[in-house]
Coordinates of C-alpha atoms and ligand atoms in Angstrom, one line a residue:
X1 CA -3.0 9.9 2.4
X2 CA -4.2 13.3 3.7
X3 CA -7.3 12.7 5.9
X4 CA -10.6 14.1 4.8
X5 CA -11.1 17.5 6.4
X6 CA -13.5 16.9 9.3
X7 CA -17.0 18.4 8.5
X8 CA -17.5 22.0 9.4
X9 CA -19.8 22.1 12.5
X10 CA -21.6 25.0 10.9
X11 CA -22.6 22.8 8.0
X12 CA -25.7 21.7 9.9
X13 CA -27.1 25.2 9.4
X14 CA -26.7 25.4 5.6
X15 CA -30.1 25.6 4.0
X16 CA -29.3 22.5 1.8
X17 CA -27.8 20.5 4.7
X18 CA -29.1 16.9 4.5
X19 CA -28.8 13.5 6.0
X20 CA -28.8 9.9 4.7
X21 CA -31.2 7.3 6.0
X22 CA -30.5 3.7 5.1
X23 CA -33.3 1.1 5.7
X24 CA -32.2 -2.6 5.7
X25 CA -35.4 -4.5 5.0
X26 CA -35.8 -8.3 4.5
X27 CA -35.2 -8.3 0.8
X28 CA -33.4 -5.0 0.0
X29 CA -31.7 -2.0 1.4
X30 CA -33.1 1.5 0.7
X31 CA -31.2 4.8 1.0
X32 CA -32.7 8.3 1.0
X33 CA -31.2 11.8 1.0
X34 CA -33.3 14.1 3.1
X35 CA -33.0 17.9 3.7
X36 CA -33.0 18.6 7.4
X37 CA -34.9 21.9 7.3
X38 CA -38.1 20.4 5.9
X39 CA -37.8 16.7 5.4
X40 CA -37.7 17.0 1.6
X41 CA -36.6 13.7 0.1
X42 CA -34.1 14.7 -2.6
X43 CA -33.2 11.3 -3.9
X44 CA -33.3 7.6 -3.1
X45 CA -32.0 4.2 -4.3
X46 CA -32.7 0.5 -3.6
X47 CA -30.3 -2.4 -3.6
X48 CA -31.7 -5.9 -3.7
X49 CA -29.7 -8.4 -1.5
X50 CA -27.9 -10.8 -3.9
X51 CA -28.6 -13.8 -1.6
X52 CA -32.1 -12.5 -0.5
X53 CA -33.2 -14.8 2.3
X54 CA -31.1 -17.9 2.7
X55 CA -33.5 -20.7 3.6
X56 CA -32.5 -23.8 1.5
X57 CA -28.7 -24.2 1.4
X58 CA -25.7 -22.7 3.2
X59 CA -23.9 -20.4 0.7
X60 CA -20.4 -21.7 1.6
X61 CA -21.0 -25.4 1.3
X62 CA -24.4 -25.9 -0.5
X63 CA -25.4 -28.2 2.4
X64 CA -29.2 -28.2 2.9
X65 CA -30.5 -26.2 5.8
X66 CA -33.0 -27.7 8.3
X67 CA -36.7 -26.7 8.3
X68 CA -37.6 -23.2 9.6
X69 CA -34.1 -21.7 9.1
X70 CA -33.6 -18.3 7.7
X71 CA -30.2 -16.7 7.3
X72 CA -28.6 -13.7 5.5
X73 CA -25.2 -12.8 4.0
X74 CA -23.3 -9.9 5.7
X75 CA -21.7 -8.9 2.4
X76 CA -25.2 -8.2 1.0
X77 CA -25.6 -5.6 3.8
X78 CA -22.2 -4.0 3.1
X79 CA -23.1 -3.9 -0.6
X80 CA -26.1 -1.6 0.3
X81 CA -23.6 1.0 1.7
X82 CA -21.4 0.6 -1.4
X83 CA -24.2 0.9 -3.9
X84 CA -27.5 2.4 -2.6
X85 CA -25.9 5.3 -0.7
X86 CA -23.8 6.6 -3.7
X87 CA -26.8 6.0 -6.0
X88 CA -29.1 8.0 -3.8
X89 CA -26.7 10.9 -3.7
X90 CA -26.5 10.7 -7.5
X91 CA -30.2 10.6 -7.7
X92 CA -30.5 13.6 -5.5
X93 CA -27.7 15.5 -7.3
X94 CA -26.5 16.4 -3.9
X95 CA -22.9 17.5 -3.2
X96 CA -21.7 15.1 -0.5
X97 CA -20.3 18.1 1.4
X98 CA -23.9 18.9 2.3
X99 CA -24.4 15.6 4.1
X100 CA -24.0 16.1 7.9
X101 CA -25.1 12.7 9.2
X102 CA -26.1 9.1 8.4
X103 CA -28.3 6.7 10.3
X104 CA -29.4 3.1 9.6
X105 CA -32.2 0.8 10.7
X106 CA -32.5 -2.9 10.3
X107 CA -34.9 -5.8 10.6
X108 CA -34.7 -7.3 14.1
X109 CA -33.9 -9.6 15.6
X110 CA -31.4 -10.2 12.8
X111 CA -28.4 -11.3 14.9
X112 CA -25.0 -12.7 14.2
X113 CA -21.9 -14.0 16.1
X114 CA -18.6 -12.1 15.5
X115 CA -15.0 -12.1 16.5
X116 CA -14.0 -9.3 19.0
X117 CA -13.3 -6.9 16.2
X118 CA -16.8 -7.5 14.7
X119 CA -15.8 -9.8 11.9
X120 CA -18.8 -12.1 11.2
X121 CA -17.9 -15.8 12.0
X122 CA -19.6 -16.6 8.7
X123 CA -16.9 -14.7 6.8
X124 CA -14.0 -16.5 8.6
X125 CA -12.3 -19.5 6.9
X126 CA -12.5 -21.5 10.2
X127 CA -16.3 -21.1 10.7
X128 CA -17.9 -20.3 7.3
X129 CA -19.0 -23.9 6.8
X130 CA -21.0 -24.0 10.1
X131 CA -24.6 -23.0 9.7
X132 CA -24.8 -21.6 13.2
X133 CA -21.9 -19.2 12.3
X134 CA -24.2 -17.3 9.9
X135 CA -26.5 -14.4 10.7
X136 CA -30.0 -15.5 11.7
X137 CA -32.6 -13.4 10.1
X138 CA -35.5 -12.1 12.2
X139 CA -37.8 -14.8 10.5
X140 CA -35.5 -17.7 11.6
X141 CA -38.0 -20.0 13.4
X142 CA -36.0 -23.0 14.3
X143 CA -35.5 -22.0 17.9
X144 CA -39.1 -22.4 19.0
X145 CA -38.2 -25.3 21.4
X146 CA -35.6 -23.0 23.1
X147 CA -38.2 -20.2 23.3
X148 CA -40.7 -22.6 24.9
X149 CA -38.2 -23.5 27.6
X150 CA -37.3 -19.8 28.2
X151 CA -40.9 -19.0 28.8
X152 CA -41.7 -22.0 31.0
X153 CA -38.7 -21.2 33.2
X154 CA -39.4 -17.4 33.3
X155 CA -43.0 -18.1 34.6
X156 CA -41.8 -20.9 37.0
X157 CA -39.3 -18.4 38.5
X158 CA -41.7 -15.5 38.4
X159 CA -39.3 -13.3 36.4
X160 CA -40.6 -9.8 36.5
X161 CA -39.5 -9.0 32.9
X162 CA -41.6 -11.7 31.2
X163 CA -44.7 -9.5 31.6
X164 CA -43.0 -6.8 29.6
X165 CA -43.1 -9.2 26.6
X166 CA -46.7 -10.1 26.8
X167 CA -45.9 -13.2 28.8
X168 CA -43.9 -14.9 26.1
X169 CA -40.4 -14.3 24.5
X170 CA -40.5 -15.0 20.8
X171 CA -38.3 -17.6 19.1
X172 CA -37.4 -14.7 16.8
X173 CA -35.5 -12.8 19.5
X174 CA -31.9 -12.9 20.7
X175 CA -32.0 -15.5 23.6
X176 CA -33.8 -18.4 21.9
X177 CA -31.5 -18.0 18.8
X178 CA -28.3 -17.9 21.0
X179 CA -29.4 -20.9 23.1
X180 CA -30.0 -22.8 19.9
X181 CA -26.4 -22.1 18.8
X182 CA -25.0 -23.1 22.2
X183 CA -27.0 -26.4 22.2
X184 CA -26.5 -27.4 18.6
X185 CA -23.0 -26.1 17.9
X186 CA -21.1 -25.3 21.1
X187 CA -17.9 -24.7 19.3
X188 CA -19.4 -21.8 17.3
X189 CA -20.9 -20.5 20.5
X190 CA -17.5 -20.6 22.2
X191 CA -15.9 -18.8 19.2
X192 CA -18.6 -16.1 19.4
X193 CA -17.1 -13.1 21.1
X194 CA -20.0 -10.7 20.3
X195 CA -23.6 -11.7 19.7
X196 CA -24.8 -8.6 18.0
X197 CA -27.9 -7.3 16.2
X198 CA -27.3 -6.4 12.6
X199 CA -28.7 -3.0 13.5
X200 CA -25.6 -2.4 15.6
X201 CA -23.2 -4.4 13.4
X202 CA -23.9 -2.1 10.4
X203 CA -23.2 0.9 12.6
X204 CA -19.9 -0.8 13.6
X205 CA -19.1 -1.0 9.8
X206 CA -19.7 2.8 9.5
X207 CA -17.8 4.0 12.6
X208 CA -15.2 1.3 13.1
X209 CA -16.3 0.9 16.8
X210 CA -19.0 -1.2 18.5
X211 CA -22.1 0.5 19.8
X212 CA -25.4 -0.9 21.0
X213 CA -28.8 0.8 20.8
X214 CA -31.5 0.9 23.4
X215 CA -34.2 -0.3 21.0
X216 CA -33.0 -3.7 20.0
X217 CA -31.5 -4.3 23.5
X218 CA -35.0 -3.6 25.0
X219 CA -37.3 -5.4 22.6
X220 CA -35.1 -8.3 21.4
X221 CA -32.4 -8.5 24.2
X222 CA -34.7 -8.5 27.3
X223 CA -32.9 -5.4 28.7
X224 CA -35.4 -4.1 31.2
X225 CA -34.9 -1.7 34.2
X226 CA -31.2 -1.4 33.4
X227 CA -30.4 -5.1 33.4
X228 CA -30.4 -8.3 31.4
X229 CA -31.8 -11.6 32.7
X230 CA -29.9 -12.9 35.7
X231 CA -27.2 -15.6 35.5
X232 CA -29.3 -17.7 37.8
X233 CA -32.2 -17.7 35.4
X234 CA -29.9 -18.3 32.3
X235 CA -28.1 -21.2 34.1
X236 CA -31.4 -22.8 34.5
X237 CA -31.6 -23.1 30.7
X238 CA -28.0 -24.3 30.2
X239 CA -25.1 -24.1 32.6
X240 CA -22.9 -22.5 30.0
X241 CA -25.6 -19.8 29.3
X242 CA -25.3 -18.1 32.6
X243 CA -22.8 -15.5 31.4
X244 CA -24.3 -15.0 27.9
X245 CA -25.2 -11.3 28.5
X246 CA -22.0 -10.5 30.4
X247 CA -19.7 -12.0 27.8
X248 CA -21.5 -11.4 24.5
X249 CA -24.0 -8.6 24.9
X250 CA -22.7 -6.2 27.6
X251 CA -21.9 -2.7 26.2
X252 CA -23.1 0.8 27.1
X253 CA -26.4 1.4 25.4
X254 CA -26.9 4.5 23.2
X255 CA -30.3 6.2 23.1
X256 CA -32.1 6.6 19.7
X257 CA -30.9 9.6 17.8
X258 CA -27.6 9.9 19.7
X259 CA -24.3 10.3 17.9
X260 CA -22.3 7.1 18.4
X261 CA -19.3 8.1 16.3
X262 CA -18.0 9.6 13.1
X263 CA -18.0 8.1 9.7
X264 CA -14.7 6.1 9.3
X265 CA -12.3 6.7 6.4
X266 CA -13.2 3.2 5.0
X267 CA -16.9 3.8 5.2
X268 CA -16.4 7.2 3.6
X269 CA -14.8 5.5 0.7
X270 CA -17.7 3.0 0.4
X271 CA -20.4 5.6 0.6
X272 CA -18.9 8.6 -1.0
X273 CA -19.7 10.6 2.1
X274 CA -17.4 12.9 4.1
X275 CA -15.3 11.2 6.7
X276 CA -16.2 12.2 10.3
X277 CA -19.9 13.0 9.7
X278 CA -22.3 12.0 12.5
X279 CA -23.4 8.4 12.7
X280 CA -26.5 7.7 14.7
X281 CA -27.2 4.8 17.0
X282 CA -28.7 1.8 15.3
X283 CA -32.5 1.3 15.2
X284 CA -35.2 -1.2 14.3
X285 CA -36.9 -0.9 10.9
X286 CA -40.3 -0.5 12.5
X287 CA -39.7 1.8 15.5
X288 CA -37.5 4.1 13.4
X289 CA -40.5 5.0 11.2
X290 CA -42.7 6.6 13.8
X291 CA -41.2 10.1 13.5
X292 CA -41.4 9.8 9.7
X293 CA -45.2 9.2 9.7
X294 CA -46.7 11.3 12.5
X295 CA -46.7 8.6 15.0
X296 CA -44.6 9.9 17.9
X297 CA -47.6 11.1 20.0
X298 CA -49.2 8.6 22.4
X299 CA -52.1 6.6 21.0
X300 CA -51.0 6.7 17.3
X301 CA -50.4 3.2 16.1
X302 CA -48.1 2.9 13.2
X303 CA -48.2 -0.4 11.1
X304 CA -45.0 -0.8 9.1
X305 CA -46.4 -3.1 6.4
X306 CA -43.9 -5.1 4.3
X307 CA -42.8 -8.7 4.2
X308 CA -44.2 -8.7 7.7
X309 CA -46.1 -6.1 9.7
X310 CA -44.8 -4.4 12.9
X311 CA -47.3 -2.4 15.0
X312 CA -45.5 0.3 17.1
X313 CA -47.5 2.4 19.5
X314 CA -46.5 5.0 22.2
X315 CA -48.3 5.1 25.5
X316 CA -48.2 7.3 28.5
X317 CA -48.1 4.5 31.0
X318 CA -46.5 1.1 31.5
X319 CA -49.1 -1.6 30.9
X320 CA -48.7 -5.4 30.7
X321 CA -50.5 -6.4 27.6
X322 CA -50.6 -10.1 26.8
X323 CA -49.2 -11.4 23.6
X324 CA -47.4 -8.3 22.5
X325 CA -43.7 -8.3 21.4
X326 CA -42.6 -6.0 24.2
X327 CA -42.8 -2.6 25.9
X328 CA -39.7 -0.4 26.4
X329 CA -39.4 2.9 28.1
X330 CA -38.2 5.3 25.4
X331 CA -38.1 2.3 22.9
X332 CA -39.7 4.4 20.1
X333 CA -39.1 7.9 21.3
X334 CA -38.0 9.4 24.6
X335 CA -40.8 10.3 27.0
X336 CA -43.2 7.5 26.2
X337 CA -43.5 3.8 26.7
X338 CA -42.9 2.2 23.3
X339 CA -45.1 -0.9 22.6
X340 CA -44.5 -3.3 19.8
X341 CA -46.7 -6.1 18.3
X342 CA -46.5 -7.8 14.9
X343 CA -47.5 -10.3 12.3
X344 CA -44.6 -12.5 11.1
X345 CA -45.9 -12.6 7.5
X346 CA -48.0 -10.2 5.5
X347 CA -46.5 -9.3 2.2
X348 CA -44.7 -12.7 2.4
X349 CA -48.2 -14.4 2.4
X350 CA -49.2 -12.5 -0.7
X351 CA -45.9 -13.3 -2.4
X352 CA -46.3 -17.0 -1.6
X353 CA -49.7 -17.1 -3.3
X354 CA -48.4 -15.3 -6.4
X355 CA -45.6 -17.9 -6.6
X356 CA -47.8 -21.0 -5.9
X357 CA -51.4 -20.2 -6.6
X358 CA -51.6 -18.3 -9.9
X359 CA -51.9 -20.0 -13.3
X360 CA -49.6 -19.2 -16.2
X361 CA -52.3 -17.4 -18.1
X362 CA -52.7 -14.9 -15.3
X363 CA -49.0 -14.1 -15.6
X364 CA -49.4 -13.6 -19.4
X365 CA -52.4 -11.4 -18.8
X366 CA -50.5 -9.3 -16.3
X367 CA -47.6 -8.9 -18.7
X368 CA -49.9 -7.9 -21.5
X369 CA -51.5 -5.3 -19.2
X370 CA -48.1 -4.0 -18.0
X371 CA -49.0 -4.9 -14.5
X372 CA -47.3 -7.0 -11.8
X373 CA -49.2 -9.9 -10.4
X374 CA -50.1 -8.0 -7.3
X375 CA -51.8 -5.4 -9.4
X376 CA -53.6 -8.0 -11.6
X377 CA -55.0 -10.0 -8.7
X378 CA -55.9 -6.8 -6.8
X379 CA -57.8 -5.5 -9.8
X380 CA -59.6 -8.8 -10.3
X381 CA -60.4 -9.1 -6.6
X382 CA -61.5 -5.5 -6.0
X383 CA -65.0 -5.6 -7.5
X384 CA -66.5 -8.5 -5.5
X385 CA -68.9 -7.9 -2.6
X386 CA -67.5 -8.6 0.9
X387 CA -67.9 -12.3 1.6
X388 CA -68.7 -13.3 -1.9
X389 CA -65.7 -15.7 -2.1
X390 CA -67.0 -17.6 0.9
X391 CA -63.5 -17.8 2.4
X392 CA -61.8 -17.0 5.7
X393 CA -58.1 -17.5 6.2
X394 CA -55.7 -17.6 9.2
X395 CA -52.7 -15.4 8.4
X396 CA -50.3 -17.8 10.1
X397 CA -48.2 -19.1 7.2
X398 CA -45.1 -17.9 9.1
X399 CA -46.5 -18.5 12.5
X400 CA -48.3 -16.1 14.8
X401 CA -46.1 -13.3 16.4
X402 CA -48.9 -11.5 18.3
X403 CA -50.9 -12.3 20.3
X404 CA -50.1 -16.1 20.4
X405 CA -46.3 -15.8 20.0
X406 CA -46.1 -19.3 18.4
X407 CA -44.1 -19.9 15.3
X408 CA -45.0 -23.5 14.9
X409 CA -48.6 -22.5 14.0
X410 CA -49.3 -22.4 10.3
X411 CA -51.9 -21.0 7.9
X412 CA -55.5 -22.1 7.2
X413 CA -57.8 -21.3 4.3
X414 CA -61.4 -22.3 5.0
X415 CA -64.3 -22.4 2.5
X416 CA -62.5 -23.5 -0.7
X417 CA -64.7 -25.0 -3.4
X418 CA -64.2 -26.1 -7.0
X419 CA -65.3 -22.6 -8.0
X420 CA -62.7 -20.7 -6.0
X421 CA -60.5 -18.5 -8.2
X422 CA -56.9 -17.3 -7.6
X423 CA -58.2 -13.7 -6.9
X424 CA -60.7 -15.0 -4.4
X425 CA -57.9 -16.6 -2.3
X426 CA -55.7 -13.5 -2.8
X427 CA -58.5 -11.3 -1.4
X428 CA -59.1 -13.7 1.5
X429 CA -55.4 -13.5 2.3
X430 CA -55.5 -9.7 2.2
X431 CA -58.5 -9.8 4.6
X432 CA -56.9 -12.3 6.9
X433 CA -54.0 -9.9 7.6
X434 CA -56.5 -7.2 8.4
X435 CA -58.3 -9.6 10.8
X436 CA -54.9 -10.3 12.4
X437 CA -54.2 -6.6 12.8
X438 CA -57.7 -6.0 14.3
X439 CA -57.0 -8.7 16.8
X440 CA -53.8 -6.9 17.8
X441 CA -55.5 -3.5 18.1
X442 CA -58.2 -5.0 20.3
X443 CA -55.5 -6.7 22.4
X444 CA -53.9 -3.3 23.1
X445 CA -57.2 -1.6 23.9
X446 CA -58.3 -4.5 26.2
X447 CA -54.9 -4.2 27.8
X448 CA -55.4 -0.6 28.6
X449 CA -53.3 1.0 25.9
X450 CA -55.4 3.3 23.8
X451 CA -55.2 3.2 19.9
X452 CA -56.6 6.6 18.8
X453 CA -55.3 6.6 15.2
X454 CA -54.1 3.9 12.8
X455 CA -51.3 4.9 10.4
X456 CA -49.6 2.8 7.7
X457 CA -46.2 3.0 6.1
X458 CA -44.0 0.4 4.3
X459 CA -44.2 -1.1 0.9
X460 CA -47.8 -2.3 1.1
X461 CA -49.4 1.1 1.6
X462 CA -49.5 1.4 -2.2
X463 CA -52.2 -1.3 -2.5
X464 CA -55.4 0.8 -2.3
X465 CA -57.7 -2.3 -2.0
X466 CA -55.6 -3.5 1.0
X467 CA -55.8 -0.1 2.7
X468 CA -59.6 0.1 2.2
X469 CA -60.0 -3.4 3.5
X470 CA -58.1 -2.4 6.6
X471 CA -60.3 0.7 7.1
X472 CA -63.4 -1.5 6.7
X473 CA -62.2 -4.3 9.0
X474 CA -60.9 -2.0 11.7
X475 CA -63.9 0.2 11.4
X476 CA -61.6 3.2 11.7
X477 CA -59.8 5.6 9.2
X478 CA -56.4 4.6 7.9
X479 CA -53.8 7.4 7.7
X480 CA -50.8 7.0 5.5
X481 CA -47.2 8.1 6.0
X482 CA -46.5 10.1 2.8
X483 CA -43.0 8.9 2.3
X484 CA -42.5 5.9 -0.1
X485 CA -39.5 5.0 2.2
X486 CA -40.9 5.5 5.7
X487 CA -38.2 3.7 7.7
X488 CA -35.4 5.3 5.6
X489 CA -36.9 8.7 6.2
X490 CA -37.1 7.8 9.9
X491 CA -33.4 7.0 9.9
X492 CA -32.7 10.3 8.2
X493 CA -34.6 12.1 11.0
X494 CA -32.5 10.3 13.6
X495 CA -29.4 11.3 11.7
X496 CA -30.4 14.9 11.8
X497 CA -30.7 14.8 15.6
X498 CA -27.4 13.0 15.9
X499 CA -25.8 15.7 13.7
X500 CA -27.2 18.5 15.9
X501 CA -29.5 19.9 13.3
X502 CA -32.5 19.3 15.6
X503 CA -32.5 19.1 19.4
X504 CA -34.5 15.9 19.7
X505 CA -36.5 13.3 17.7
X506 CA -39.9 14.8 18.5
X507 CA -38.8 18.3 17.2
X508 CA -37.3 16.7 14.1
X509 CA -40.4 14.7 13.5
X510 CA -42.5 17.8 13.5
X511 CA -40.3 19.4 10.8
X512 CA -39.2 16.4 8.7
X513 CA -42.1 13.8 9.0
X514 CA -45.3 13.8 7.0
X515 CA -48.6 12.0 7.2
X516 CA -51.8 12.0 5.2
X517 CA -54.5 11.7 7.8
X518 CA -57.6 9.7 7.2
X519 CA -56.7 8.7 3.7
X520 CA -59.1 5.8 3.8
X521 CA -62.5 5.9 5.6
X522 CA -64.5 2.8 6.6
X523 CA -67.7 2.0 4.7
X524 CA -70.4 1.2 7.3
X525 CA -72.1 -1.5 5.1
X526 CA -68.8 -3.3 4.3
X527 CA -67.7 -2.8 7.9
X528 CA -70.8 -4.6 9.1
X529 CA -70.2 -7.5 6.7
X530 CA -66.6 -7.7 7.9
X531 CA -67.7 -7.9 11.5
X532 CA -69.4 -11.2 10.7
X533 CA -66.4 -12.5 8.9
X534 CA -64.1 -11.3 11.7
X535 CA -66.2 -13.4 14.0
X536 CA -65.5 -16.5 11.9
X537 CA -61.8 -15.6 11.9
X538 CA -61.8 -15.4 15.7
X539 CA -63.5 -18.8 15.8
X540 CA -60.7 -20.3 13.7
X541 CA -58.1 -18.4 15.9
X542 CA -59.5 -20.1 19.0
X543 CA -59.9 -23.5 17.5
X544 CA -56.5 -23.7 15.8
X545 CA -54.4 -21.5 18.0
X546 CA -55.4 -22.2 21.6
X547 CA -55.6 -25.4 23.7
X548 CA -53.2 -28.1 24.8
X549 CA -52.9 -30.3 21.8
X550 CA -53.0 -28.4 18.5
X551 CA -53.5 -30.0 15.1
X552 CA -51.1 -27.4 13.5
X553 CA -48.3 -28.3 16.0
X554 CA -48.8 -32.0 15.1
X555 CA -48.7 -31.3 11.4
X556 CA -45.5 -29.2 11.9
X557 CA -43.9 -32.1 13.8
X558 CA -44.9 -34.6 11.1
X559 CA -43.5 -32.3 8.4
X560 CA -40.2 -31.6 10.1
X561 CA -39.7 -35.3 10.9
X562 CA -40.4 -36.3 7.3
X563 CA -38.1 -33.6 5.9
X564 CA -35.2 -34.4 8.2
X565 CA -35.5 -38.1 7.3
X566 CA -35.4 -37.2 3.6
X567 CA -32.3 -35.1 4.1
X568 CA -30.5 -37.6 6.2
Ligands
LIG601 N1 -49.0 -4.3 -4.7 C1 -48.8 -5.0 -3.7 N2 -49.8 -5.5 -2.9 C2 -49.5 -6.3 -1.8 N3 -48.3 -6.7 -1.5 C3 -47.2 -6.2 -2.2 C4 -47.4 -5.4 -3.3 N4 -46.2 -5.1 -3.8 C5 -45.3 -5.8 -3.1 N5 -45.9 -6.5 -2.1 C6 -45.3 -7.3 -1.0 O1 -44.5 -6.4 -0.2 C7 -43.4 -7.1 0.4 C8 -42.1 -6.2 0.4 O2 -42.4 -5.1 1.2 P1 -41.3 -3.9 1.4 O3 -41.8 -3.0 2.4 O4 -41.1 -3.4 0.0 O5 -40.0 -4.7 1.8 P2 -39.4 -5.1 3.2 O6 -40.4 -6.1 3.8 O7 -38.1 -5.8 2.8 O8 -39.2 -3.9 4.1 C9 -43.3 -8.4 -0.4 O9 -43.6 -9.4 0.5 C10 -44.3 -8.3 -1.5 O10 -45.0 -9.5 -1.7
LIG602 O1 -39.7 -7.8 13.9 C1 -39.2 -6.9 13.3 C2 -39.1 -5.6 13.9 O2 -39.4 -5.7 15.3 C3 -38.7 -7.1 11.9 O3 -37.7 -6.1 11.6 C4 -39.8 -7.1 10.9 O4 -40.8 -8.0 11.2 C5 -39.2 -7.4 9.5 O5 -39.3 -6.3 8.7 P1 -39.9 -6.3 7.2 O6 -41.2 -7.0 7.2 O7 -40.0 -4.8 6.9 O8 -38.9 -6.9 6.4

């Protein structure tokens, strides 16, 4: 077969030159085609993962999964490349020859064990029946016990890096998950040649060669000051864990926006793109969005609001802020310290209430009105005065990522009466996530990292009531990234840099990114009313989230014991 002619280096200067950004979210992958000279989004497509989030049963055997597990299927990710990319090209009507580069971003820490050539253990006949062989999605929360031990030992040994992660490493990140595999299925751990973020694995699928990016290594892999945690520290967790980084992580790290290879012939066939075009280093679905939404300058916090929310923020100086997810030099963009915090469930909380708390006649009403349930409940909830429902909720249905870093906490709704309606609870849940974000903003400011602007991107920015609630609760304007696919646009921007169309991410962001500043302004009267309710939220936060013997932990223990006994 005659190989594809390698792309003409001059192609990057063609006025219709474009790049592809592919955003791998929790529930779907989204591809966009973006013109590099102005950031115009020429076309897009979405592909829903066939297996969505695997929480109940292992796909290969049907065996029940233990509580707090969350897996995904690697073929669902490859399907995005085979379907959403060609569909986005078709939607754009773009000749593939105009595409000069592709970049991807992924949820993180979504991590999987592979063979030396990158084959997921989950897709091998020998290991497919073992739950620990499967990719652990970022929201896999069954490694909290391992995370607790990691944190206790890090503080006991005075590890310098622990302060870079707010004083606590999350059970959602690479080490707790890997330690859980080692302790619960050592054979799988032994067969694992590479423990790799899906953000890097998908790039491996595009180029045919392994690469590792600085973003996931820094925020999820505890790579700080040029090194991973020491063998002495790791041996203190488990004697066979001492060489975990050296054997399963070690690889040269590629900066964000760098070219890590050319599109392989196989990936060219999947995607319909020219073989050899630039492929950018992998990235995280939150951090990647900063250049798309005017958030590369220091002090501009970007909230990527979807299933969960990530708050990414650049700062001029290194500060040790308690309870954040992490700070990495150049972790968002070169030249700044990149800070990350987050809420492990936001859209997921609203989806839960739509599934469980809405009566059938509401569904019928929505269908008759041609609305989805979010739109119906939002419309019903919009008119009531602040506080009229008498509710305050804790947005911890999937644990608390920041600032408590505890995924065995759970949600609370206070103030329920026999008159409470579904839209009242829906609104209280919307508000609870705003209170959680205000707690994070205040944590950064108290920690010495200024937050001068609050910008939103992600699927939730379309909910006008939610955005106005955030402006009122935060007592500050809410700006909006204008793209409907912020992370995917961010990836396309990184692809443009990798392809040489722009010299660096900051320059590309100025040309290709776009933000609608101060789209929502706080209403002083509502903001005053929310100050009182935020005070009640903080009282619940302290009561249920801090202290030595927590009711929510006891309930989690009782729940898990009962479920495991029932499955035995
Ligand atoms: N109108 C809406 N108002 C509030 N939440 C919404 C609305 N529409 C969808 N959602 C929530 O958005 C989440 C999906 O966010 P999205 O950014 O599209 O995906 P991902 O989290 O995979 O990146 C779901 O949890 C869903 O419940
Ligand atoms: O922790 C993350 C980034 O650091 C995850 O990627 C994020 O929480 C999940 O993304 P989404 O809510 O868009 O599905």
